[in-house]
mmCIF file with all atom_site columns, C-alpha atoms (C1' of nucleotides) in Angstrom:
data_model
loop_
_atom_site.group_PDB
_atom_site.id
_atom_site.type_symbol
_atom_site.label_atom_id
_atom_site.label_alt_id
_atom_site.label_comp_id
_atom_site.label_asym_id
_atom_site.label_entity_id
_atom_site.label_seq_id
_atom_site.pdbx_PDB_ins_code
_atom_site.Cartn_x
_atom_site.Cartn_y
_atom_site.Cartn_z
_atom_site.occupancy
_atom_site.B_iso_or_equiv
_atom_site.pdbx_formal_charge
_atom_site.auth_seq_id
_atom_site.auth_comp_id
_atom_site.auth_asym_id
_atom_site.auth_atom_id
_atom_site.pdbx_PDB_model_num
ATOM 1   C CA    . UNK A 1 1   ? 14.869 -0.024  100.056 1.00 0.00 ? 1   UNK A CA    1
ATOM 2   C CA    . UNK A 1 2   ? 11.567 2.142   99.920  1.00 0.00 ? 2   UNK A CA    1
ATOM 3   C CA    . UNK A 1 3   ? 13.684 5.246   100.558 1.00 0.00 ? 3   UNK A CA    1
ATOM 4   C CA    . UNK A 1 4   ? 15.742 4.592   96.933  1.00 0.00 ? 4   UNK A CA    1
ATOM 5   C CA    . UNK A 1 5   ? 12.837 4.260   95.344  1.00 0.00 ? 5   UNK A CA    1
ATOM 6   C CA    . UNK A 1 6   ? 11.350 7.475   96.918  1.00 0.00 ? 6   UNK A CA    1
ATOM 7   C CA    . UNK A 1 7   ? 14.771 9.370   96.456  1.00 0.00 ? 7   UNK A CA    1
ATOM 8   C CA    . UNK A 1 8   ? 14.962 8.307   93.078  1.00 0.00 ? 8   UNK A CA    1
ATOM 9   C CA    . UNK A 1 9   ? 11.508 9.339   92.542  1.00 0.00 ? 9   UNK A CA    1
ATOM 10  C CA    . UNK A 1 10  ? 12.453 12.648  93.781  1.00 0.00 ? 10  UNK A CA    1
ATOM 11  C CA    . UNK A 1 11  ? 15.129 12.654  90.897  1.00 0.00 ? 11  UNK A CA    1
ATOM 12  C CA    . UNK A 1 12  ? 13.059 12.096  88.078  1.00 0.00 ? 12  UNK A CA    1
ATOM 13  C CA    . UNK A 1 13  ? 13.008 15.498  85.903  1.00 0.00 ? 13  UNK A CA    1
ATOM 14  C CA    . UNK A 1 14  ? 10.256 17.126  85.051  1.00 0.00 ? 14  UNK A CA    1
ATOM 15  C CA    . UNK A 1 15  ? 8.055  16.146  82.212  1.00 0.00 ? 15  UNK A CA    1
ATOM 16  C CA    . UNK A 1 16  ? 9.545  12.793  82.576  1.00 0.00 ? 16  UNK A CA    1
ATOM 17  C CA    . UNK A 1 17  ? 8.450  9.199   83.150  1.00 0.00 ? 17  UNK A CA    1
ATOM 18  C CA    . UNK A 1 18  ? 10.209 6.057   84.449  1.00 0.00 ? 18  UNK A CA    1
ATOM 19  C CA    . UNK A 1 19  ? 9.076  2.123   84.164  1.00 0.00 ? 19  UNK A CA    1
ATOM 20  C CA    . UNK A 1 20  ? 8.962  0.218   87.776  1.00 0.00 ? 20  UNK A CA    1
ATOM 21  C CA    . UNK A 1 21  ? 11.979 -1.759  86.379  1.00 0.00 ? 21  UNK A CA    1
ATOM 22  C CA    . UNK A 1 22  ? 13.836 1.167   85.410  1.00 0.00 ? 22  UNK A CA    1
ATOM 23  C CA    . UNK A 1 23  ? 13.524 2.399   89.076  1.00 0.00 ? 23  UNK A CA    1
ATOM 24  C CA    . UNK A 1 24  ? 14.485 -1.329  90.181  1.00 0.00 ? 24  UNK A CA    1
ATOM 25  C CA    . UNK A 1 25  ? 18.026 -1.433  88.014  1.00 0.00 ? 25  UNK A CA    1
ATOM 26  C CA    . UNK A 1 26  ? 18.094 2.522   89.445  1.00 0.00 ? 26  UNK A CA    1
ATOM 27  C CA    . UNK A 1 27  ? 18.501 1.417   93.109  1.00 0.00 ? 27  UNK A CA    1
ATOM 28  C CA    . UNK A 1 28  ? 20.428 -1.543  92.283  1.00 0.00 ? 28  UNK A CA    1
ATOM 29  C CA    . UNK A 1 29  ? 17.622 -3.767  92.166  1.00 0.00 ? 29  UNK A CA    1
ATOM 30  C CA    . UNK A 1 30  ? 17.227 -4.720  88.557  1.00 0.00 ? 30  UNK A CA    1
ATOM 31  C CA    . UNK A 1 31  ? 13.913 -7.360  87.732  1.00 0.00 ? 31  UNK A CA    1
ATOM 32  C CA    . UNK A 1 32  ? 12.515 -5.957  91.173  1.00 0.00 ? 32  UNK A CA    1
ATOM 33  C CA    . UNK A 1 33  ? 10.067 -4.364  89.494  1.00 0.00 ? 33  UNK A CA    1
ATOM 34  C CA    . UNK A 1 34  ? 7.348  -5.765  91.145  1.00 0.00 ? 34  UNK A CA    1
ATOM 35  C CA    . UNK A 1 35  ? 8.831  -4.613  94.578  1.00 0.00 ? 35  UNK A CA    1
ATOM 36  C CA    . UNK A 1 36  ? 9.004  -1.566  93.463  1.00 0.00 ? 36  UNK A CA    1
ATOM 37  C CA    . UNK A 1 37  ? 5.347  -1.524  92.244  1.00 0.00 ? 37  UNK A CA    1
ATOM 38  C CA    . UNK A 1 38  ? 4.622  -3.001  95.623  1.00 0.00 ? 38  UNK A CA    1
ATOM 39  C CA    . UNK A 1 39  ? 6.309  -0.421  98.058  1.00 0.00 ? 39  UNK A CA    1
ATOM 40  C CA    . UNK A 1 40  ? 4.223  2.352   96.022  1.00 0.00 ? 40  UNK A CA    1
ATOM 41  C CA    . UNK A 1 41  ? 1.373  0.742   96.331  1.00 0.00 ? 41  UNK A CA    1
ATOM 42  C CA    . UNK A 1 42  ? 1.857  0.472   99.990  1.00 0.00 ? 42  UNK A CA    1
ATOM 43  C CA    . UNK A 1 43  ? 3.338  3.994   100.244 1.00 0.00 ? 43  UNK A CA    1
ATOM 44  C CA    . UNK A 1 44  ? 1.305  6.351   98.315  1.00 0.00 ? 44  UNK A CA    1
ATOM 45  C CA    . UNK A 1 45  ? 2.735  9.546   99.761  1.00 0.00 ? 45  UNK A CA    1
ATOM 46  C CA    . UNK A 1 46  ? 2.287  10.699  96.015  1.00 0.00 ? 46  UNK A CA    1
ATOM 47  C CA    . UNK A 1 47  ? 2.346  14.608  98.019  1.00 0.00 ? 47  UNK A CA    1
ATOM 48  C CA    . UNK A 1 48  ? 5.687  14.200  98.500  1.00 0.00 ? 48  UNK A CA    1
ATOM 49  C CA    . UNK A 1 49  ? 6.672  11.213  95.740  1.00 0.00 ? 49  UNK A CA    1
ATOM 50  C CA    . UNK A 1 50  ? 6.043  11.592  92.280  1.00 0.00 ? 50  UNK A CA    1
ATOM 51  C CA    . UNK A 1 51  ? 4.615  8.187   92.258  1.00 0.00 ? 51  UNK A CA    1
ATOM 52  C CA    . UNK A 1 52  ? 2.480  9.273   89.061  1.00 0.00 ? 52  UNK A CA    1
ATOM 53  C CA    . UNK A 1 53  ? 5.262  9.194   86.832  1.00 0.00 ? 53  UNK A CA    1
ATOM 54  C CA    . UNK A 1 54  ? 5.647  5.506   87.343  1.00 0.00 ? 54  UNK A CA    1
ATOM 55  C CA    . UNK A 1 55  ? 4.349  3.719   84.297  1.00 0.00 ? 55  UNK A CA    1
ATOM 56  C CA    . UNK A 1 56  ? 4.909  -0.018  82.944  1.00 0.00 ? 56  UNK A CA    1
ATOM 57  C CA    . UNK A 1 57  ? 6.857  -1.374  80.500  1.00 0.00 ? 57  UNK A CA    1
ATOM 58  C CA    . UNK A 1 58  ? 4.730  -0.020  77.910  1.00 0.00 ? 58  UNK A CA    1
ATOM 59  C CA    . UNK A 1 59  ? 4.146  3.195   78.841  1.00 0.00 ? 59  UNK A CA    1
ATOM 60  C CA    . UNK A 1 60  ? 1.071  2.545   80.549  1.00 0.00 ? 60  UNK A CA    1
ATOM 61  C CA    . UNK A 1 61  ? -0.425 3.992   83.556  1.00 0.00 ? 61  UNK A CA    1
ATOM 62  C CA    . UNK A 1 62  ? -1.077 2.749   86.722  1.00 0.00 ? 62  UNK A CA    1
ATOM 63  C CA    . UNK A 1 63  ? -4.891 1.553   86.946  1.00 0.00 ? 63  UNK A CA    1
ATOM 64  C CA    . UNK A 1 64  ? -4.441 1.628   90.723  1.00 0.00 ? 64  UNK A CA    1
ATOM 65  C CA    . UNK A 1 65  ? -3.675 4.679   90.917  1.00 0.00 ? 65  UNK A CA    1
ATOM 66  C CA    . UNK A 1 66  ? -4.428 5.497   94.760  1.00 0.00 ? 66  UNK A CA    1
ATOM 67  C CA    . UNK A 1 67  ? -5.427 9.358   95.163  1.00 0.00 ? 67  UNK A CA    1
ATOM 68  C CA    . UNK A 1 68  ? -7.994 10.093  91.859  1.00 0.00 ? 68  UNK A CA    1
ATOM 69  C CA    . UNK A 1 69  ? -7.172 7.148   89.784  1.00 0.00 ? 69  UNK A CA    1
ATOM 70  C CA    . UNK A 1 70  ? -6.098 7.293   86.016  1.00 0.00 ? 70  UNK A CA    1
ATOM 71  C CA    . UNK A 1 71  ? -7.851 10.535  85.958  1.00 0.00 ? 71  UNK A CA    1
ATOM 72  C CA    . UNK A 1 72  ? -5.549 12.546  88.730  1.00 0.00 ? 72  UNK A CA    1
ATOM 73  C CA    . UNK A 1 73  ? -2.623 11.006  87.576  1.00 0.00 ? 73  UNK A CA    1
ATOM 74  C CA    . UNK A 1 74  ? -2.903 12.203  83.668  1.00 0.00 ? 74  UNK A CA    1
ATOM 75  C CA    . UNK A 1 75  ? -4.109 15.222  84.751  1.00 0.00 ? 75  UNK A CA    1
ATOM 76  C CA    . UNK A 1 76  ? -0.548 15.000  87.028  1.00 0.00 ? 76  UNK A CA    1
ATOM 77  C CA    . UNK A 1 77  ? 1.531  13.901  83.734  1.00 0.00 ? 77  UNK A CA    1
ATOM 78  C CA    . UNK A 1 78  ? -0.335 16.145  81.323  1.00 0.00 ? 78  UNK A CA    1
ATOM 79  C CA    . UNK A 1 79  ? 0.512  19.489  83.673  1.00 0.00 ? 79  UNK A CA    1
ATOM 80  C CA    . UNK A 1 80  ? 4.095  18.223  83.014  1.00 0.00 ? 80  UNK A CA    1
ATOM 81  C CA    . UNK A 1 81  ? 4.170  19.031  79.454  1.00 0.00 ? 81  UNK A CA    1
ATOM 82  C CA    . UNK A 1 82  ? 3.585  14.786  79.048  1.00 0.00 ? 82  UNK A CA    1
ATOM 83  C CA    . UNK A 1 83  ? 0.982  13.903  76.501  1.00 0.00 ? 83  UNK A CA    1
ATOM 84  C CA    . UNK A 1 84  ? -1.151 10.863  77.544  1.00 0.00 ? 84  UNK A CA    1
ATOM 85  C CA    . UNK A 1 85  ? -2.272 8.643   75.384  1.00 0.00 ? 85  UNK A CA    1
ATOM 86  C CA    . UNK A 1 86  ? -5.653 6.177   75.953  1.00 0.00 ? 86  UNK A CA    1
ATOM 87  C CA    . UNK A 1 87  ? -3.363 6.194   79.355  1.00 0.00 ? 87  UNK A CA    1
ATOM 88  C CA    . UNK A 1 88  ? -0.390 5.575   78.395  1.00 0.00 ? 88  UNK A CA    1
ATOM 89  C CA    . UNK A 1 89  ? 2.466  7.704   77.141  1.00 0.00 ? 89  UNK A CA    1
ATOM 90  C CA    . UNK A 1 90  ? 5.870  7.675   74.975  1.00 0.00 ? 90  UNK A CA    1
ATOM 91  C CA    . UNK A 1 91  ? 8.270  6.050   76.412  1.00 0.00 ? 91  UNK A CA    1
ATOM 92  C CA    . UNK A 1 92  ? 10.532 6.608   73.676  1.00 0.00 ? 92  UNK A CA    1
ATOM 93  C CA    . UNK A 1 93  ? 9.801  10.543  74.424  1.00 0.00 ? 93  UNK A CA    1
ATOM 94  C CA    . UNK A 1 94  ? 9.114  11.066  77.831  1.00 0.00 ? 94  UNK A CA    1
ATOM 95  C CA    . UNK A 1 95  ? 10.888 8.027   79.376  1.00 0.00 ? 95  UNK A CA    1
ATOM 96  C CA    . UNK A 1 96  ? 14.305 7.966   80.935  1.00 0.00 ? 96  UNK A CA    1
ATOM 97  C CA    . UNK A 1 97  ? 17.026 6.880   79.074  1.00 0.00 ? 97  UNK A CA    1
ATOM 98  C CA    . UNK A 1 98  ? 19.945 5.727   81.246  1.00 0.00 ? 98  UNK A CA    1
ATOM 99  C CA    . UNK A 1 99  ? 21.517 8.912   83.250  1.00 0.00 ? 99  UNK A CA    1
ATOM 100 C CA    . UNK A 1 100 ? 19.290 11.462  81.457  1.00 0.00 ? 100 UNK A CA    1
ATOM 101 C CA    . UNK A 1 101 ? 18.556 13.177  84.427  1.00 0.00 ? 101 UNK A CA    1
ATOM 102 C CA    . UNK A 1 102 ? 18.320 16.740  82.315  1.00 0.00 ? 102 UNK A CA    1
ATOM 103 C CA    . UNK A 1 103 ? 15.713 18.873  84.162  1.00 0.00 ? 103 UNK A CA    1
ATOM 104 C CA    . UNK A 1 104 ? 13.947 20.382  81.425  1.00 0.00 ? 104 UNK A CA    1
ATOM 105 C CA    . UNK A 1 105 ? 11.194 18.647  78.755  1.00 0.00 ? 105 UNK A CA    1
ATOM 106 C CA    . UNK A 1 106 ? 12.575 17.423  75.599  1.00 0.00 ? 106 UNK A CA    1
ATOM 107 C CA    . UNK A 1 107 ? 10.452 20.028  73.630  1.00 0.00 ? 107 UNK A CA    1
ATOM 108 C "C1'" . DT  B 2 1   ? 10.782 -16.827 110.549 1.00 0.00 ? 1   DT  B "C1'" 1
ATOM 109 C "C1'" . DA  B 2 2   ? 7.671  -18.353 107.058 1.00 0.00 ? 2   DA  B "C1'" 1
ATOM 110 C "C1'" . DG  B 2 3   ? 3.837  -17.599 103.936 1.00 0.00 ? 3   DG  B "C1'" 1
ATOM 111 C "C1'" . DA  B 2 4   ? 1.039  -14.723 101.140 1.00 0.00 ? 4   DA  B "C1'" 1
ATOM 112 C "C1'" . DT  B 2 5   ? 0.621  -10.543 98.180  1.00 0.00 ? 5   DT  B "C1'" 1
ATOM 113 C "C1'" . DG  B 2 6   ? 0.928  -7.396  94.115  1.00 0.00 ? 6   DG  B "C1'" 1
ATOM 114 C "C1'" . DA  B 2 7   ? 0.907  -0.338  91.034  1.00 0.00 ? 7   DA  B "C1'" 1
ATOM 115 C "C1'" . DC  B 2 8   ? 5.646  -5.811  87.149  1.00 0.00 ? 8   DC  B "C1'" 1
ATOM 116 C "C1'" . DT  B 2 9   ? 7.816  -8.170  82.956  1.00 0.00 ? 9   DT  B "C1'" 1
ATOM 117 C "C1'" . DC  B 2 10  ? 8.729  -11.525 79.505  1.00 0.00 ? 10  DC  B "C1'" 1
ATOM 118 C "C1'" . DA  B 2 11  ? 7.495  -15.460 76.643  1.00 0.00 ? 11  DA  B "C1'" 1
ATOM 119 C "C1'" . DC  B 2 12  ? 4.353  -18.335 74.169  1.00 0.00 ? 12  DC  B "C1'" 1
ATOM 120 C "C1'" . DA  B 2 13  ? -0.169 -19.611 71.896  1.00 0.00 ? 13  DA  B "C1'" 1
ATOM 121 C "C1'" . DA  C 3 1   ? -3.425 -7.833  69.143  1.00 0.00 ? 1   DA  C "C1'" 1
ATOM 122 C "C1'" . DT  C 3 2   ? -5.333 -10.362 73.322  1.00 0.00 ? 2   DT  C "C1'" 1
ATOM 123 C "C1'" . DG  C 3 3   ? -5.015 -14.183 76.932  1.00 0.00 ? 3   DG  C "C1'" 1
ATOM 124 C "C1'" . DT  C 3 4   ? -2.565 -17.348 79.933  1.00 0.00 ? 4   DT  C "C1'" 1
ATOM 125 C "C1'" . DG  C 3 5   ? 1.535  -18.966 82.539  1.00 0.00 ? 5   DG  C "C1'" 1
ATOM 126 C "C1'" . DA  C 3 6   ? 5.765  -18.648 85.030  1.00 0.00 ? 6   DA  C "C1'" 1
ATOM 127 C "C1'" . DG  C 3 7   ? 9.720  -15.928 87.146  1.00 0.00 ? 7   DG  C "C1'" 1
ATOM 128 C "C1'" . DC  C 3 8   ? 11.287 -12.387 90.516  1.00 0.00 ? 8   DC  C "C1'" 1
ATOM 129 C "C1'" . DC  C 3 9   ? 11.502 -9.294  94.588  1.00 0.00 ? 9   DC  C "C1'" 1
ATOM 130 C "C1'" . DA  C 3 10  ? 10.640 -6.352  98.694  1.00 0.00 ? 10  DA  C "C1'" 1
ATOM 131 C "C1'" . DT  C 3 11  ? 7.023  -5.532  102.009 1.00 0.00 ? 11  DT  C "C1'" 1
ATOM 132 C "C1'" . DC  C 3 12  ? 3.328  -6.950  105.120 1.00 0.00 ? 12  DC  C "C1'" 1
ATOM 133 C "C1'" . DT  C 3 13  ? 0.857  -9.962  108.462 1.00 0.00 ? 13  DT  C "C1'" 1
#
DNA sequence: TAGATGACTCACA
DNA sequence: ATGTGAGCCATCT
């Protein structure tokens, strides 16, 4: 189950953001988003997972962030072309929608 | 195998 | 808008 979470991860485009449930319907898990929250926290290997551009429902960022905190992980979104917000950022901008797996920033 | 845990989410006051 | 309560799920011990 971890490794559909890390794959998808590894799918998310650049200078895009996904919510922990989004990633739980994504592996076929839908209202596992907790899990999914979970098996990050428990698998940080954010050198190899994007794990940074997980956020919550709202757009907000992960306070347990576990290399440099809220700090390395907007510095992480912002270096994708992602504006952060008080720590959060716009879903309605930067978030997934369904298959929009384009690879390039909306602009 | 069973019990506890948490980087979640939604609903209500 | 902020605080509390309950539901849900995979992983860990």
């Amino acid at each position: 189950m971890k490794e559909q979470v890390y794959r998808f991860l590894q799918t998310v485009p650049y200078g895009r953001v996904v919510t922990y449930g989004q990633i739980a319907a994504a592996i076929g898990r839908p209202g596992a988003a907790r899990a999914v929250g979970n098996i990050l926290h428990k698998n940080p290997d954010g050198d190899k997972y994007p794990c940074y551009k997980v956020v919550n429902s709202v757009g907000r960022l992960s306070a347990h962030y576990a290399f440099g905190g809220l700090d390395a992980q907007r510095e992480r979104l912002e270096r994708e072309g992602i504006t952060v917000t008080d720590g959060r950022v716009e879903l309605g901008v930067y978030g997934m929608r369904d298959a929009d797996a384009r690879a390039e920033p909306i602009d």
